[in-house]
Coordinates of C-alpha atoms and ligand atoms in Angstrom, one line a residue:
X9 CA -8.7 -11.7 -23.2
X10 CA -6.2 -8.8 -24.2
X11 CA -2.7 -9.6 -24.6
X12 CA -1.7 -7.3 -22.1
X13 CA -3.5 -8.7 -19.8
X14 CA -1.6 -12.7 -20.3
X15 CA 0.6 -13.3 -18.0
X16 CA 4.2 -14.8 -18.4
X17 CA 3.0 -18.9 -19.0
X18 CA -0.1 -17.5 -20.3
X19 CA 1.7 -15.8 -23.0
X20 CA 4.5 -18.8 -23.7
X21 CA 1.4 -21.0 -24.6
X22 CA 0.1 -19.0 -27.2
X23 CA 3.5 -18.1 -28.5
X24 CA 4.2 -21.9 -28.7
X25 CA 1.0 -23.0 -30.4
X26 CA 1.9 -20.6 -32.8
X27 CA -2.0 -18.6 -31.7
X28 CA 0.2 -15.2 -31.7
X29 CA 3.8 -14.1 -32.6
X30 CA 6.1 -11.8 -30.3
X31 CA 6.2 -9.0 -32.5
X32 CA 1.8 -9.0 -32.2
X33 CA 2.6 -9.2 -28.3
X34 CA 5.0 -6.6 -28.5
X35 CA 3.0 -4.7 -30.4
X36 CA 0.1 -4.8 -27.9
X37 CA 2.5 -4.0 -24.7
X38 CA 3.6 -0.7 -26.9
X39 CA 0.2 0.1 -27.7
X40 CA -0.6 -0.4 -23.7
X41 CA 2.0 1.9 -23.0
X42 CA 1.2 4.5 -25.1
X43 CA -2.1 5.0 -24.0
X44 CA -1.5 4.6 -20.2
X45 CA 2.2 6.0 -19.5
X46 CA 0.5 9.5 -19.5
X47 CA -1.0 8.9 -16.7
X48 CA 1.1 6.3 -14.8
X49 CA 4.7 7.3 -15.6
X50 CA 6.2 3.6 -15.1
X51 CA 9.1 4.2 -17.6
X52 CA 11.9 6.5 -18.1
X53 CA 13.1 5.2 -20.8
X54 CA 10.9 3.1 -23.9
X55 CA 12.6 1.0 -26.1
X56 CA 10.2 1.0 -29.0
X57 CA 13.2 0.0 -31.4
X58 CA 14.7 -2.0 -29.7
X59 CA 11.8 -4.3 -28.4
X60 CA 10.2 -5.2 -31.8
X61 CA 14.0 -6.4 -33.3
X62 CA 14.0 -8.2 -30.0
X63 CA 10.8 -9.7 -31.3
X64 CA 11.8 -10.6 -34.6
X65 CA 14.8 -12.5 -33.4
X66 CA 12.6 -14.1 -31.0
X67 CA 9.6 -14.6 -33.3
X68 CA 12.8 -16.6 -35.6
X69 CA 13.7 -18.4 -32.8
X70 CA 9.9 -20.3 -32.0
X71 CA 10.2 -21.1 -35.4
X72 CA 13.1 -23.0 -35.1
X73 CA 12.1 -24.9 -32.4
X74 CA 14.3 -23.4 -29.8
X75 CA 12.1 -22.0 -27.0
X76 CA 12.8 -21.2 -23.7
X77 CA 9.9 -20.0 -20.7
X78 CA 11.1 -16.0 -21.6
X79 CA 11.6 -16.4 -25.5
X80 CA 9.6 -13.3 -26.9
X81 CA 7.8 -12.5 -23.5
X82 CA 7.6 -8.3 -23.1
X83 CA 9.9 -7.7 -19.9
X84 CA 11.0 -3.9 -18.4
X85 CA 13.8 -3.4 -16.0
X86 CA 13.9 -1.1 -13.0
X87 CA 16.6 2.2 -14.5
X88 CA 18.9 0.5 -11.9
X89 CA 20.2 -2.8 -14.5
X90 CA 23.1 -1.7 -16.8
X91 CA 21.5 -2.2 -20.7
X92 CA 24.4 -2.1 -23.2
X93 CA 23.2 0.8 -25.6
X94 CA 20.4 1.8 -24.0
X95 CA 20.3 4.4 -21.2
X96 CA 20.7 3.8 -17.7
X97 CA 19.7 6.6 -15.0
X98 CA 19.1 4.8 -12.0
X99 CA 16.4 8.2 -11.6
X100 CA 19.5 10.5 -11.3
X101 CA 20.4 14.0 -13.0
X102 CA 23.9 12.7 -12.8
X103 CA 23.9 9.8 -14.8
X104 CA 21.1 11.6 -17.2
X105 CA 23.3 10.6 -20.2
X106 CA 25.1 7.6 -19.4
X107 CA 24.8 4.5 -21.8
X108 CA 26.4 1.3 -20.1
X109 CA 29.0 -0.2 -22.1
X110 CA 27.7 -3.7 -21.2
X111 CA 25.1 -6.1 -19.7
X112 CA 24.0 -6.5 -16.2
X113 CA 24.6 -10.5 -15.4
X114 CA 20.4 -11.0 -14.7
X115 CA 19.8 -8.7 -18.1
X116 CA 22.4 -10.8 -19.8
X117 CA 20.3 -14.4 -18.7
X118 CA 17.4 -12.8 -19.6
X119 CA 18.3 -11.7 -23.0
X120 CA 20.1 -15.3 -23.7
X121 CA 16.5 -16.6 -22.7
X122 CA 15.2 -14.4 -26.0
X123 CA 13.0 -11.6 -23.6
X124 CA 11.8 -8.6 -25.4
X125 CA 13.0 -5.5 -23.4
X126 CA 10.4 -3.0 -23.8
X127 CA 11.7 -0.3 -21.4
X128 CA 13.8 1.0 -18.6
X129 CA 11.6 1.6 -15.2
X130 CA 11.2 4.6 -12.9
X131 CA 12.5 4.0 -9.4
X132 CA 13.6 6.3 -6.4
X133 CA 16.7 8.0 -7.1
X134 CA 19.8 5.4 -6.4
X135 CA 16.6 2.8 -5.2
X136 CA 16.5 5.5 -1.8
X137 CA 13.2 5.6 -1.1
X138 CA 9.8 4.0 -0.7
X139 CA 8.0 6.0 -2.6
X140 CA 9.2 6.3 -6.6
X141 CA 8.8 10.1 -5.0
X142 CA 12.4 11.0 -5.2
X143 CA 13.1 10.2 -9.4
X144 CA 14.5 13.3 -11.7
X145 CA 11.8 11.9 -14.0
X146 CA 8.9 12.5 -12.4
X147 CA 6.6 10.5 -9.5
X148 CA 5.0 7.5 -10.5
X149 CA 1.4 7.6 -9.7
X150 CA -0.5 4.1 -8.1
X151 CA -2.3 2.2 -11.2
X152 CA -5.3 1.3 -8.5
X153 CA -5.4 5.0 -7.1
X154 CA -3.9 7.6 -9.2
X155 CA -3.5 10.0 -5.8
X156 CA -1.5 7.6 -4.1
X157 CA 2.1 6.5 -4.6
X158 CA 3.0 2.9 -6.0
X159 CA 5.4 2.3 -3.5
X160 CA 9.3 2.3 -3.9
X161 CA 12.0 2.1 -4.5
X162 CA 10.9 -0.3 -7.3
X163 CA 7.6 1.7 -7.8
X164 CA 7.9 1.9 -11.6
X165 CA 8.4 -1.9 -11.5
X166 CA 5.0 -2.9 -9.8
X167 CA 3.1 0.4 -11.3
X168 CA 4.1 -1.2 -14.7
X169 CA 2.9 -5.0 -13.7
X170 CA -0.5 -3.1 -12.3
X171 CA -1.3 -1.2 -15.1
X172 CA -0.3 -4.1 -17.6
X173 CA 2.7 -2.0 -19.2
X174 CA 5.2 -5.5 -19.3
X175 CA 4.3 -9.0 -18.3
X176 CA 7.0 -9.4 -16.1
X177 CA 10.1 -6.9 -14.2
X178 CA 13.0 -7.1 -12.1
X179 CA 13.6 -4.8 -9.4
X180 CA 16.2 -4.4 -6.5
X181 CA 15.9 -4.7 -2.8
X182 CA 17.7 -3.4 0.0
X183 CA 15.4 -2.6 2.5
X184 CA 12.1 -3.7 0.9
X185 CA 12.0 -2.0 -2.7
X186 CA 10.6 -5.1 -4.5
X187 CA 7.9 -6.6 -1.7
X188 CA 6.5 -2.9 -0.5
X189 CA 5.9 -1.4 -4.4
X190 CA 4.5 -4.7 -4.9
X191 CA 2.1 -5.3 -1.6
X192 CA 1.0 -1.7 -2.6
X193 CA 0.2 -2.4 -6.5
X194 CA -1.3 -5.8 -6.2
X195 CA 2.0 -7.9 -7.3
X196 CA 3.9 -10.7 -6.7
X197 CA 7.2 -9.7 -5.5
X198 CA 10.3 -12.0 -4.0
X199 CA 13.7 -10.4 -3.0
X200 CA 15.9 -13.8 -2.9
X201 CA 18.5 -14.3 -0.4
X202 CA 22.1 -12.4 -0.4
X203 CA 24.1 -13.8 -2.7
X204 CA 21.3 -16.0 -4.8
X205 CA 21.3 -13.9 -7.7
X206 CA 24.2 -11.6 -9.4
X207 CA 24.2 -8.1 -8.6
X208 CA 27.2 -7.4 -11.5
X209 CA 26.1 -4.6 -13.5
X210 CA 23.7 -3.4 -11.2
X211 CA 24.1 -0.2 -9.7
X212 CA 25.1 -0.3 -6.3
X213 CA 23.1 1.3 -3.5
X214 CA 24.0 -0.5 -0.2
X215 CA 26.3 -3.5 -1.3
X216 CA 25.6 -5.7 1.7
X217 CA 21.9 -5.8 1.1
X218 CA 21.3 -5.1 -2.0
X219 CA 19.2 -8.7 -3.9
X220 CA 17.6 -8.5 -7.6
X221 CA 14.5 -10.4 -7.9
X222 CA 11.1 -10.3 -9.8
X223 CA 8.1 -8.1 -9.8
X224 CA 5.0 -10.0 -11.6
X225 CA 1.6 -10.9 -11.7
X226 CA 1.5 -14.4 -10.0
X227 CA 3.4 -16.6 -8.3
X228 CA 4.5 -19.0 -11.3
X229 CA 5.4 -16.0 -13.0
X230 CA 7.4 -15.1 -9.7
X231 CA 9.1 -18.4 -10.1
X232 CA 9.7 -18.4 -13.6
X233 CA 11.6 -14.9 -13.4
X234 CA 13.5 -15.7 -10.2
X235 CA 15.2 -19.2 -12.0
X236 CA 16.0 -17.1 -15.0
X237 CA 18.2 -15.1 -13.3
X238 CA 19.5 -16.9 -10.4
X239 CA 22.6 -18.7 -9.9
X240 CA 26.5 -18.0 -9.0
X241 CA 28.6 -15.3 -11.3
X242 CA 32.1 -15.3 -11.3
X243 CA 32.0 -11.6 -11.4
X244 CA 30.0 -11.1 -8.3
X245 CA 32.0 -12.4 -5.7
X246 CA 29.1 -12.2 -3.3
X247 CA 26.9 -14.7 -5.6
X248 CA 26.4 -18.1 -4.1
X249 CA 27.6 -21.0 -5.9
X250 CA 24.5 -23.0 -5.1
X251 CA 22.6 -25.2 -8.0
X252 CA 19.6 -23.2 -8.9
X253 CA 16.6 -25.5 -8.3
X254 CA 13.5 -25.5 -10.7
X255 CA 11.3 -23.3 -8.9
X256 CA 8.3 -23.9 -11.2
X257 CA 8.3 -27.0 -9.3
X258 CA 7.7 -26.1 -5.6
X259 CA 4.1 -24.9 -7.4
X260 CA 2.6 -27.2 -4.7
X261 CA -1.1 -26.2 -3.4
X262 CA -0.5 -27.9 -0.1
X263 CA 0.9 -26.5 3.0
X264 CA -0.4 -29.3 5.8
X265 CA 1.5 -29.8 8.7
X266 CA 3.6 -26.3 7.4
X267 CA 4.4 -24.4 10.7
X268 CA 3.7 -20.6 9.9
X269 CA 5.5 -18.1 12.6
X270 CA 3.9 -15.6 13.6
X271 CA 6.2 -12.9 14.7
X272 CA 4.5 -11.3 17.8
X273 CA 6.1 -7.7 17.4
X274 CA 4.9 -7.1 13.5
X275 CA 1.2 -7.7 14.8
X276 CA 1.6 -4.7 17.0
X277 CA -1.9 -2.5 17.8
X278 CA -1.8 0.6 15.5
X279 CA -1.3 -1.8 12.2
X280 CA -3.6 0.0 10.1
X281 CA -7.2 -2.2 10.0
X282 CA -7.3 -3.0 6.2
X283 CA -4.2 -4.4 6.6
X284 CA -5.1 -6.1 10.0
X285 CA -7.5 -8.0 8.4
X286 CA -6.0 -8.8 5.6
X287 CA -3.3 -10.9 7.6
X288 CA -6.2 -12.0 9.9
X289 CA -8.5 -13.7 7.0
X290 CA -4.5 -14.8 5.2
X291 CA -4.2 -16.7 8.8
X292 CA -7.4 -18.8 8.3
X293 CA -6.8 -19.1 5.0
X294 CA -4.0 -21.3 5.8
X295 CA -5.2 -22.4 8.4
X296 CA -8.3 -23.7 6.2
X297 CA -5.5 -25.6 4.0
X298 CA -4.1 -27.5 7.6
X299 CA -1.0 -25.3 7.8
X300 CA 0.3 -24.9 11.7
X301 CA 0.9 -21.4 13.3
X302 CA 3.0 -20.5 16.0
X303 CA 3.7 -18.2 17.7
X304 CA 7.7 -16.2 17.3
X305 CA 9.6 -13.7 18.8
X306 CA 12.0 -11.5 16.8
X307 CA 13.2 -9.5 19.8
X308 CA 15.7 -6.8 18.2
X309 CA 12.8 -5.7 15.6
X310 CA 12.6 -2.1 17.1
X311 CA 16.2 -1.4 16.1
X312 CA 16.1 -3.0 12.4
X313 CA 15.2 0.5 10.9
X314 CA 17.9 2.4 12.6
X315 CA 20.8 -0.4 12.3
X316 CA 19.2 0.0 8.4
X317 CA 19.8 3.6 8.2
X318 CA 23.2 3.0 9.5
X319 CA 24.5 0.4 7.0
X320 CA 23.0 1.5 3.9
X321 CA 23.9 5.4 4.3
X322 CA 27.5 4.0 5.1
X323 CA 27.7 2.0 2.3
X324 CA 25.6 4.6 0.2
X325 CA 28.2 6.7 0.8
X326 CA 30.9 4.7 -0.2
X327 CA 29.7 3.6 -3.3
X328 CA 28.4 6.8 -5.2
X329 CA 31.8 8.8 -4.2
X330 CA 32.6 7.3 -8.0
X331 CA 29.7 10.3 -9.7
X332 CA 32.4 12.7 -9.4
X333 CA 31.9 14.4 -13.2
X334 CA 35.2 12.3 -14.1
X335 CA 34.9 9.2 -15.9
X336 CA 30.9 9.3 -16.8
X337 CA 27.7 10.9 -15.6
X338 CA 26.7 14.7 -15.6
X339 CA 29.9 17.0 -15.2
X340 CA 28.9 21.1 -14.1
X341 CA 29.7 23.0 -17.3
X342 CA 30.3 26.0 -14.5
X343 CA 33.2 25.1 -12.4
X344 CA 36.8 26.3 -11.9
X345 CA 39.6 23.7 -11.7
X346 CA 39.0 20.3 -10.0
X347 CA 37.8 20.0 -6.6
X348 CA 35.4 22.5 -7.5
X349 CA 34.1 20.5 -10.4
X350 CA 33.8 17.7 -8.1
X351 CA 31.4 19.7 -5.9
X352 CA 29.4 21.4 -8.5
X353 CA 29.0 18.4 -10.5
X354 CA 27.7 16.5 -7.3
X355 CA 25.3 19.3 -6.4
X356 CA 23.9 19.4 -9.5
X357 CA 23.2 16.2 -10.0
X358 CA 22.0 14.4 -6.9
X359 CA 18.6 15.0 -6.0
X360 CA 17.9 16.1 -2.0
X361 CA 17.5 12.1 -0.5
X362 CA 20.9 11.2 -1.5
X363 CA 22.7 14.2 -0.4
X364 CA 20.7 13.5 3.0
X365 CA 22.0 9.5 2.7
X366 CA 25.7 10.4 1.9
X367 CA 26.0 12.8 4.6
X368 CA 24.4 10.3 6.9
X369 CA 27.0 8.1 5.4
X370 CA 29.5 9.7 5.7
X371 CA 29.0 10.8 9.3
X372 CA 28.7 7.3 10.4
X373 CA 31.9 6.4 9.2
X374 CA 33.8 9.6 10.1
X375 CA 37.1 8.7 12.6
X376 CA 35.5 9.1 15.9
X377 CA 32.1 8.0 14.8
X378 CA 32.9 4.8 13.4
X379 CA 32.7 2.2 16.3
X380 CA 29.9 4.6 18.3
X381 CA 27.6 4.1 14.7
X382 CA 29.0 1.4 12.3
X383 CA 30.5 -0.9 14.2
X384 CA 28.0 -0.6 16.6
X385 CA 25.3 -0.9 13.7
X386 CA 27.1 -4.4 12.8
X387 CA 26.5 -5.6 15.8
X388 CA 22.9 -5.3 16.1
X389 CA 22.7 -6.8 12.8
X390 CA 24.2 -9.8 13.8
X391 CA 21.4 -10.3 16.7
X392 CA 19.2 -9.6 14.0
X393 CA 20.3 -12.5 12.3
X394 CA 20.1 -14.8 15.4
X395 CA 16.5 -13.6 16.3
X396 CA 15.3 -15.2 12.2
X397 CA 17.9 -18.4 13.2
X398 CA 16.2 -19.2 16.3
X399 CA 12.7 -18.3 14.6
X400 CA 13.5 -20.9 12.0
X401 CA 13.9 -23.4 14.3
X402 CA 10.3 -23.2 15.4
X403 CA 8.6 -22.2 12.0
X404 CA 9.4 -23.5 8.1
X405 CA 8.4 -19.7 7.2
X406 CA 7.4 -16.6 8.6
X407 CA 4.2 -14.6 8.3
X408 CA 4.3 -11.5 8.4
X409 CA 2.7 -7.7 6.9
X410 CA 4.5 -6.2 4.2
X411 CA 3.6 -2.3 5.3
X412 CA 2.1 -1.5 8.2
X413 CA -0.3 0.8 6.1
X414 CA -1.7 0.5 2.3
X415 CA 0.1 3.1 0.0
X416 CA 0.1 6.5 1.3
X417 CA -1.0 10.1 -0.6
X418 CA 1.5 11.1 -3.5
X419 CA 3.4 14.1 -0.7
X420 CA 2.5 12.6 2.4
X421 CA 5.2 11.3 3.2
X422 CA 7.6 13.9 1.6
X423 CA 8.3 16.4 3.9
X424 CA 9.3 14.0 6.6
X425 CA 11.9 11.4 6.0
X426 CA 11.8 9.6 9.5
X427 CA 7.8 8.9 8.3
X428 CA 9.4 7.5 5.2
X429 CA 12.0 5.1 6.3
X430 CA 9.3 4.2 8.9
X431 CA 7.2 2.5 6.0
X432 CA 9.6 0.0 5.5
X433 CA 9.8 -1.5 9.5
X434 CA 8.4 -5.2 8.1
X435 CA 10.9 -5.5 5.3
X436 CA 14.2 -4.0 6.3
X437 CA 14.9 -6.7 8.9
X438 CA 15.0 -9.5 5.8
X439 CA 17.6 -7.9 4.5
X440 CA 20.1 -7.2 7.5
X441 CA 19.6 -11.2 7.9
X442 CA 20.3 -11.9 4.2
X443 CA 17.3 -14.0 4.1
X444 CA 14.3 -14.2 1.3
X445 CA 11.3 -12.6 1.5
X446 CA 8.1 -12.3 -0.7
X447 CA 4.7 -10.1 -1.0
X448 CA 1.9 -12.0 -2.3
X449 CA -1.1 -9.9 -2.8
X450 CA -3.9 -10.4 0.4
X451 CA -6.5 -8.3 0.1
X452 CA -8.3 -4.9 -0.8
X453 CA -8.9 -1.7 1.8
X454 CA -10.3 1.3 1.5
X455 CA -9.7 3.6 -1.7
X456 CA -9.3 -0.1 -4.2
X457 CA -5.6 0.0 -2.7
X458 CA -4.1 -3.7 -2.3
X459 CA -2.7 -5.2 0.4
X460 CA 0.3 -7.7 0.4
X461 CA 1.2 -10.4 2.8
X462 CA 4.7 -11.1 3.2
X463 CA 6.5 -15.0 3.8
X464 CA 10.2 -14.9 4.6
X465 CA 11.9 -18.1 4.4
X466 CA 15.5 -19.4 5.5
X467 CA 18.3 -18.6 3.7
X468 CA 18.2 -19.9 0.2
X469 CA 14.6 -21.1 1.1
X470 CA 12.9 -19.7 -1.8
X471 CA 11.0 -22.8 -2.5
X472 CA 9.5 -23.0 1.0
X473 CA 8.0 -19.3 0.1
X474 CA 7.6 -20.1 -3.6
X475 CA 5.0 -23.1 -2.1
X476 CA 3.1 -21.7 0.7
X477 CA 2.6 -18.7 -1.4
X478 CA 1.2 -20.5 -4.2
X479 CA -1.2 -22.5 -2.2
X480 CA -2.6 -18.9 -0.9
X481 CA -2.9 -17.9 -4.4
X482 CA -4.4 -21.0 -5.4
X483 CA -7.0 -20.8 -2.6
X484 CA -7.9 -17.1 -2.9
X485 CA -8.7 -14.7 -5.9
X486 CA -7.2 -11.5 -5.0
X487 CA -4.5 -12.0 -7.9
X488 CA -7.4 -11.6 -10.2
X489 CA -8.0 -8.6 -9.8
X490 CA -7.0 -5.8 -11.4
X491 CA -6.5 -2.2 -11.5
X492 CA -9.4 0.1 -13.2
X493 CA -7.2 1.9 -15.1
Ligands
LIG506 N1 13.1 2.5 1.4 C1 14.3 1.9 1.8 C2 15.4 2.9 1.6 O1 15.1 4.0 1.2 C3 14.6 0.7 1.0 C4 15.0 1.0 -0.4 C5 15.4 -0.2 -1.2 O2 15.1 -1.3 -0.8 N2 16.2 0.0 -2.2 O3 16.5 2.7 1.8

């Protein structure tokens, strides 16, 4: 087998029995990306340099006996984690030449682990969009089907795992940018619950809903990843302190006498058949391995995606009033005195989405809007939150599609934002309810494009999704396949 194509615990072995060093590892990722990125645009930034001293040290490190799961294991982060020393756009013209001063906490766990960072991710600008459609550095095309999109916001992410680029990534979440990129490039993806892991150091999109979490190729990789950079952080005061369990061991392949819910307003008529199917062979599947379904009801579903649009513009708003040409970022070499460099270095550098979200934003919060919008958008969340409560009563996780459709045509989608946001109906309501969610891939349609099934668990539940979503993989073979690229 290539080393690209090893996965995480694949890789550990080898490096352990002393069968392959980092820096051969890291060579072969490099090579990989060389010879695919001109077709896939994963990356934004490659960290040749960087990576192979990464390797060394960790390559040192085996020898001495001191070996952890990551130690020398080719990772890439989403252009959303703050690298110290090595640039961070988050996809934007305005933060084109901006080189953090520090570690995100999750980078920081990872490096103390001994990972090789081999590159910096293409995303949608800010993480706003589903799409990778919307990045200064070009689209990112779909490993499986080069005329389709790899999903977003996290598209480089998945495109990356897909087209074997890194053996494992992290991505953000907010309203589904780590399970949709991931359902639509054949991944395992799991957006943890609020607060789980540290969001210091990451750039903020919608603070209330933003989660880091793991793109991969399987399930132990998934949990592998997710304990590496879970826990509470002193500097995120929305981190949880909750131990962090060992997730490696809810890798269980049984699920009897598990009661799956089946929400009865995600399996509406109009789901696209590929995907239809998929879910419907996933439901015998587990039925096969003597889990229980019932049946749910999460009643406020139809007003997730506009309570979404709602919060995260708001917030959106809020939180990138700080690229203002000032402190950091791009600053318009054309303006005359200071509000006008304020406006001209905004223009400039934020790309057409995020001028549509801060305005949004910014609406919604305007005196006289506020309770009729925000406060009103609160609200519904909060019944959103019941309807999973009362679910979880009745069900120990949730079944549910990823996307209603498989990934779209690169410029479907673009002209038509309501389309967009539309493509994230399944995911978005994990997120208003804080809870954990993850795509496990379920299937093949038409044009080789994968299809993901998602399992959201309670809160701080991520073994009970961890689990069932291992038995799946155990039981099925759609994790083995791969992208022709
Ligand atoms: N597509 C959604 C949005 O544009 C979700 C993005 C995300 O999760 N970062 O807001």
């Amino acid at each position: 087998m290539e080393i690209h194509e090893l996965t995480i615990h694949e890789l550990h072995d080898k490096l352990k029995k002393g069968e392959l060093s980092s820096v051969e590892a890291t060579k072969a990722f490099l090579a990989r990306v060389e010879a695919v990125e001109g077709t896939v645009n994963a990356f934004i930034t490659v960290t040749k340099e960087e990576a192979l001293k990464d390797a060394e040290a960790a390559d040192r490190r085996i020898a001495a006996g001191d070996m952890q799961p990551l130690t020398g294991i080719p990772v890439a982060l989403k252009d959303i984690f703050l690298t110290k020393g090595v640039r961070t756009t988050c996809a934007s013209r305005i933060l084109d030449n901006f080189i953090p001063p520090y570690d995100a906490t999750s980078v920081a766990k990872l490096k103390e682990q001994g990972m090789v960072l081999v590159g910096k991710l293409n995303q949608d600008e800010f993480a706003m969009g589903s799409s990778t459609e919307s990045s200064h550095y070009g689209k990112t095309r779909n490993p499986w089907n080069l005329e389709c999109i790899p999903g977003g916001s996290s598209g480089g992410s998945a495109a990356a795992i897909a087209a074997r680029e890194a053996t494992a990534t992290l991505g953000t979440d907010t309203g589904g940018s780590i399970r949709q990129p991931a359902s639509h490039c054949g991944c395992v993806g799991l957006k943890p619950t609020y607060g789980r892991v540290s969001r210091y150091g990451v750039i903020a999109y919608a603070s209330s809903l933003d989660q880091v979490g793991p793109v991969t190729r399987d399930v132990t990789d998934c949990a592998i990843m997710l304990g590496a950079v879970a826990g509470f952080d002193p500097k995120d005061s929305t981190s949880v302190d909750l131990p962090v369990p060992d997730y490696t061991r809810a890798l269980i392949p049984d699920v009897k006498g598990l009661r799956i819910g089946l929400p009865r307003e995600y399996f509406i008529a109009g789901l696209d058949p590929d995907v239809q199917k998929a879910m419907d062979e996933a439901i015998a599947t587990y039925k096969g391995l003597g889990a229980e379904f019932v049946e749910i009801t999460l009643p406020h579903t139809d007003y997730a995606v506009a309570t979404y649009y709602l919060i995260a513009t708001a917030e959106a708003s809020s939180n990138l009033a700080r690229y203002d040409g000032v402190r950091f970022g791009h600053r318009s070499d054309q303006a005359q005195g200071l509000i006008d460099m304020y406006r001209k270095s905004r223009s400039e550098g934020f790309g057409e989405e995020v001028k549509r979200r801060i305005m949004l934003g910014t609406y919604a919060l305007s005196s006289g809007y506020y309770d009729a919008y925000y406060l009103k958008a609160q609200k519904v969340r909060t019944l959103i939150m019941q309807d999973f409560s009362r679910a979880f009563a009745e069900a120990d996780v949730i079944l549910t599609p990823v996307a209603p459709t498989p990934a779209f045509r690169i410029g479907e989608k673009s002209a038509d934002p309501l389309q967009m946001y539309l493509s994230d109906i399944f995911t978005i309501p994990v997120n208003l309810a804080g809870t954990c969610g993850m795509s496990v891939p379920a299937g093949i349609g038409k044009g080789g494009l994968p299809i993901g099934l998602q399992l959201v668990g309670r809160p701080f539940g991520e073994e009970s999704i961890l689990r069932a979503a291992y038995a799946f993989e155990q039981a099925t073979e759609w994790h083995r396949q791969k992208a022709a690229l």
